[in-house]
């Protein structure tokens, strides 16, 4: 591999590992929480919404329950990442097909113009 490729790989590894190293050293305390409670670093929007609903209406009953509850937060995170990867794959495939189609149409028009002359 070229030196530039190794530098890119090293940068990706560094940028991937840096947040994982920094998170345990963060002292967020109550600064990230408007109500003064201790803030969790990776608390998701679902948990915050659940807390807000519990604060506003303590007697609220959910309309339905999930069909499949992940066994742990790590599995839920894995499923979310998998969903994002599949979505990115579809978008990348569509974008590649659209660009290829446009390039082929341009080449076809240029070929027709060359034969017309």
PDB file of C-alpha atoms in Angstrom:
ATOM      1  CA  UNK A   1       0.000   0.000   0.000  1.00  0.00           C
ATOM      2  CA  UNK A   2       1.067   3.540  -0.587  1.00  0.00           C
ATOM      3  CA  UNK A   3       2.096   5.788   2.278  1.00  0.00           C
ATOM      4  CA  UNK A   4      -1.023   7.899   1.744  1.00  0.00           C
ATOM      5  CA  UNK A   5      -3.272   4.852   2.155  1.00  0.00           C
ATOM      6  CA  UNK A   6      -1.556   3.904   5.420  1.00  0.00           C
ATOM      7  CA  UNK A   7      -2.043   7.447   6.701  1.00  0.00           C
ATOM      8  CA  UNK A   8      -5.751   7.286   5.862  1.00  0.00           C
ATOM      9  CA  UNK A   9      -6.116   3.916   7.610  1.00  0.00           C
ATOM     10  CA  UNK A  10      -4.278   5.260  10.666  1.00  0.00           C
ATOM     11  CA  UNK A  11      -6.499   8.363  10.723  1.00  0.00           C
ATOM     12  CA  UNK A  12      -9.666   6.249  10.548  1.00  0.00           C
ATOM     13  CA  UNK A  13      -8.479   3.987  13.363  1.00  0.00           C
ATOM     14  CA  UNK A  14      -7.463   7.003  15.459  1.00  0.00           C
ATOM     15  CA  UNK A  15     -10.757   8.828  14.884  1.00  0.00           C
ATOM     16  CA  UNK A  16     -12.683   5.637  15.715  1.00  0.00           C
ATOM     17  CA  UNK A  17     -10.776   4.911  18.917  1.00  0.00           C
ATOM     18  CA  UNK A  18     -10.504   8.468  20.229  1.00  0.00           C
ATOM     19  CA  UNK A  19     -14.177   8.865  21.248  1.00  0.00           C
ATOM     20  CA  UNK A  20     -14.171   5.463  22.927  1.00  0.00           C
ATOM     21  CA  UNK A  21     -11.116   6.488  24.943  1.00  0.00           C
ATOM     22  CA  UNK A  22     -12.478   9.936  25.818  1.00  0.00           C
ATOM     23  CA  UNK A  23     -15.993   8.916  26.944  1.00  0.00           C
ATOM     24  CA  UNK A  24     -14.969   7.276  30.246  1.00  0.00           C
ATOM     25  CA  UNK A  25     -12.938  10.393  31.086  1.00  0.00           C
ATOM     26  CA  UNK A  26     -15.807  12.840  30.544  1.00  0.00           C
ATOM     27  CA  UNK A  27     -17.348  14.347  33.636  1.00  0.00           C
ATOM     28  CA  UNK A  28     -20.723  15.531  32.436  1.00  0.00           C
ATOM     29  CA  UNK A  29     -22.404  15.544  35.850  1.00  0.00           C
ATOM     30  CA  UNK A  30     -25.583  17.583  35.767  1.00  0.00           C
ATOM     31  CA  UNK A  31     -24.402  20.019  33.069  1.00  0.00           C
ATOM     32  CA  UNK A  32     -26.101  18.140  30.234  1.00  0.00           C
ATOM     33  CA  UNK A  33     -29.413  17.715  32.020  1.00  0.00           C
ATOM     34  CA  UNK A  34     -31.871  20.619  32.314  1.00  0.00           C
ATOM     35  CA  UNK A  35     -33.597  19.169  35.376  1.00  0.00           C
ATOM     36  CA  UNK A  36     -30.370  18.760  37.374  1.00  0.00           C
ATOM     37  CA  UNK A  37     -30.308  14.948  37.239  1.00  0.00           C
ATOM     38  CA  UNK A  38     -27.155  13.129  36.250  1.00  0.00           C
ATOM     39  CA  UNK A  39     -26.885  12.939  32.459  1.00  0.00           C
ATOM     40  CA  UNK A  40     -25.997   9.720  30.664  1.00  0.00           C
ATOM     41  CA  UNK A  41     -23.502  10.056  27.847  1.00  0.00           C
ATOM     42  CA  UNK A  42     -25.184   7.785  25.296  1.00  0.00           C
ATOM     43  CA  UNK A  43     -28.779   8.198  26.380  1.00  0.00           C
ATOM     44  CA  UNK A  44     -31.015   7.963  23.323  1.00  0.00           C
ATOM     45  CA  UNK A  45     -33.991  10.024  22.260  1.00  0.00           C
ATOM     46  CA  UNK A  46     -36.378   7.177  23.146  1.00  0.00           C
ATOM     47  CA  UNK A  47     -35.211   7.173  26.764  1.00  0.00           C
ATOM     48  CA  UNK A  48     -35.444  10.948  27.008  1.00  0.00           C
ATOM     49  CA  UNK A  49     -38.954  10.904  25.544  1.00  0.00           C
ATOM     50  CA  UNK A  50     -39.968   8.165  27.979  1.00  0.00           C
ATOM     51  CA  UNK A  51     -38.647  10.252  30.877  1.00  0.00           C
ATOM     52  CA  UNK A  52     -40.423  13.393  29.644  1.00  0.00           C
ATOM     53  CA  UNK A  53     -43.720  11.544  29.271  1.00  0.00           C
ATOM     54  CA  UNK A  54     -43.286  10.077  32.751  1.00  0.00           C
ATOM     55  CA  UNK A  55     -42.679  13.567  34.153  1.00  0.00           C
ATOM     56  CA  UNK A  56     -45.656  15.124  32.345  1.00  0.00           C
ATOM     57  CA  UNK A  57     -48.187  12.307  32.773  1.00  0.00           C
ATOM     58  CA  UNK A  58     -47.157   9.719  35.396  1.00  0.00           C
ATOM     59  CA  UNK A  59     -50.297   7.616  34.766  1.00  0.00           C
ATOM     60  CA  UNK A  60     -49.711   7.313  31.014  1.00  0.00           C
ATOM     61  CA  UNK A  61     -50.171   3.797  29.612  1.00  0.00           C
ATOM     62  CA  UNK A  62     -48.491   2.926  26.264  1.00  0.00           C
ATOM     63  CA  UNK A  63     -50.836   2.002  23.432  1.00  0.00           C
ATOM     64  CA  UNK A  64     -48.898  -1.116  22.509  1.00  0.00           C
ATOM     65  CA  UNK A  65     -45.723  -2.978  23.394  1.00  0.00           C
ATOM     66  CA  UNK A  66     -42.868  -3.918  21.035  1.00  0.00           C
ATOM     67  CA  UNK A  67     -43.127  -7.246  19.242  1.00  0.00           C
ATOM     68  CA  UNK A  68     -39.433  -7.948  19.777  1.00  0.00           C
ATOM     69  CA  UNK A  69     -37.480  -6.473  22.674  1.00  0.00           C
ATOM     70  CA  UNK A  70     -33.676  -6.634  22.260  1.00  0.00           C
ATOM     71  CA  UNK A  71     -31.939  -8.567  25.030  1.00  0.00           C
ATOM     72  CA  UNK A  72     -29.557  -5.708  25.842  1.00  0.00           C
ATOM     73  CA  UNK A  73     -28.661  -2.173  24.874  1.00  0.00           C
ATOM     74  CA  UNK A  74     -25.703  -3.483  22.870  1.00  0.00           C
ATOM     75  CA  UNK A  75     -27.975  -5.619  20.692  1.00  0.00           C
ATOM     76  CA  UNK A  76     -30.334  -2.674  20.182  1.00  0.00           C
ATOM     77  CA  UNK A  77     -27.343  -0.569  19.135  1.00  0.00           C
ATOM     78  CA  UNK A  78     -26.187  -3.332  16.786  1.00  0.00           C
ATOM     79  CA  UNK A  79     -29.627  -3.517  15.152  1.00  0.00           C
ATOM     80  CA  UNK A  80     -29.679   0.262  14.734  1.00  0.00           C
ATOM     81  CA  UNK A  81     -26.214   0.212  13.143  1.00  0.00           C
ATOM     82  CA  UNK A  82     -27.275  -2.643  10.858  1.00  0.00           C
ATOM     83  CA  UNK A  83     -30.349  -0.680   9.797  1.00  0.00           C
ATOM     84  CA  UNK A  84     -28.180   2.364   9.045  1.00  0.00           C
ATOM     85  CA  UNK A  85     -25.694   0.245   7.062  1.00  0.00           C
ATOM     86  CA  UNK A  86     -28.440  -1.329   4.961  1.00  0.00           C
ATOM     87  CA  UNK A  87     -29.951   2.096   4.281  1.00  0.00           C
ATOM     88  CA  UNK A  88     -26.553   3.504   3.295  1.00  0.00           C
ATOM     89  CA  UNK A  89     -26.047   0.500   1.013  1.00  0.00           C
ATOM     90  CA  UNK A  90     -29.342   1.137  -0.774  1.00  0.00           C
ATOM     91  CA  UNK A  91     -28.565   4.841  -1.162  1.00  0.00           C
ATOM     92  CA  UNK A  92     -25.060   4.084  -2.447  1.00  0.00           C
ATOM     93  CA  UNK A  93     -26.409   1.504  -4.918  1.00  0.00           C
ATOM     94  CA  UNK A  94     -29.057   3.914  -6.197  1.00  0.00           C
ATOM     95  CA  UNK A  95     -26.536   6.739  -6.526  1.00  0.00           C
ATOM     96  CA  UNK A  96     -24.087   4.491  -8.383  1.00  0.00           C
ATOM     97  CA  UNK A  97     -26.807   3.320 -10.780  1.00  0.00           C
ATOM     98  CA  UNK A  98     -27.983   6.887 -11.404  1.00  0.00           C
ATOM     99  CA  UNK A  99     -24.463   8.146 -12.146  1.00  0.00           C
ATOM    100  CA  UNK A 100     -23.702   5.177 -14.393  1.00  0.00           C
ATOM    101  CA  UNK A 101     -26.989   5.638 -16.264  1.00  0.00           C
ATOM    102  CA  UNK A 102     -26.225   9.352 -16.783  1.00  0.00           C
ATOM    103  CA  UNK A 103     -22.706   8.564 -18.040  1.00  0.00           C
ATOM    104  CA  UNK A 104     -24.027   5.953 -20.471  1.00  0.00           C
ATOM    105  CA  UNK A 105     -26.663   8.355 -21.792  1.00  0.00           C
ATOM    106  CA  UNK A 106     -24.001  11.040 -22.354  1.00  0.00           C
ATOM    107  CA  UNK A 107     -21.743   8.588 -24.175  1.00  0.00           C
ATOM    108  CA  UNK A 108     -24.664   7.431 -26.286  1.00  0.00           C
ATOM    109  CA  UNK A 109     -25.520  11.007 -27.277  1.00  0.00           C
ATOM    110  CA  UNK A 110     -21.871  11.768 -28.075  1.00  0.00           C
ATOM    111  CA  UNK A 111     -21.708   8.615 -30.202  1.00  0.00           C
ATOM    112  CA  UNK A 112     -24.859   9.593 -32.109  1.00  0.00           C
ATOM    113  CA  UNK A 113     -23.447  13.067 -32.747  1.00  0.00           C
ATOM    114  CA  UNK A 114     -20.176  11.574 -34.036  1.00  0.00           C
ATOM    115  CA  UNK A 115     -22.044   9.243 -36.428  1.00  0.00           C
ATOM    116  CA  UNK A 116     -24.264  12.087 -37.662  1.00  0.00           C
ATOM    117  CA  UNK A 117     -21.235  14.120 -38.803  1.00  0.00           C
TER     118      UNK A 117
END
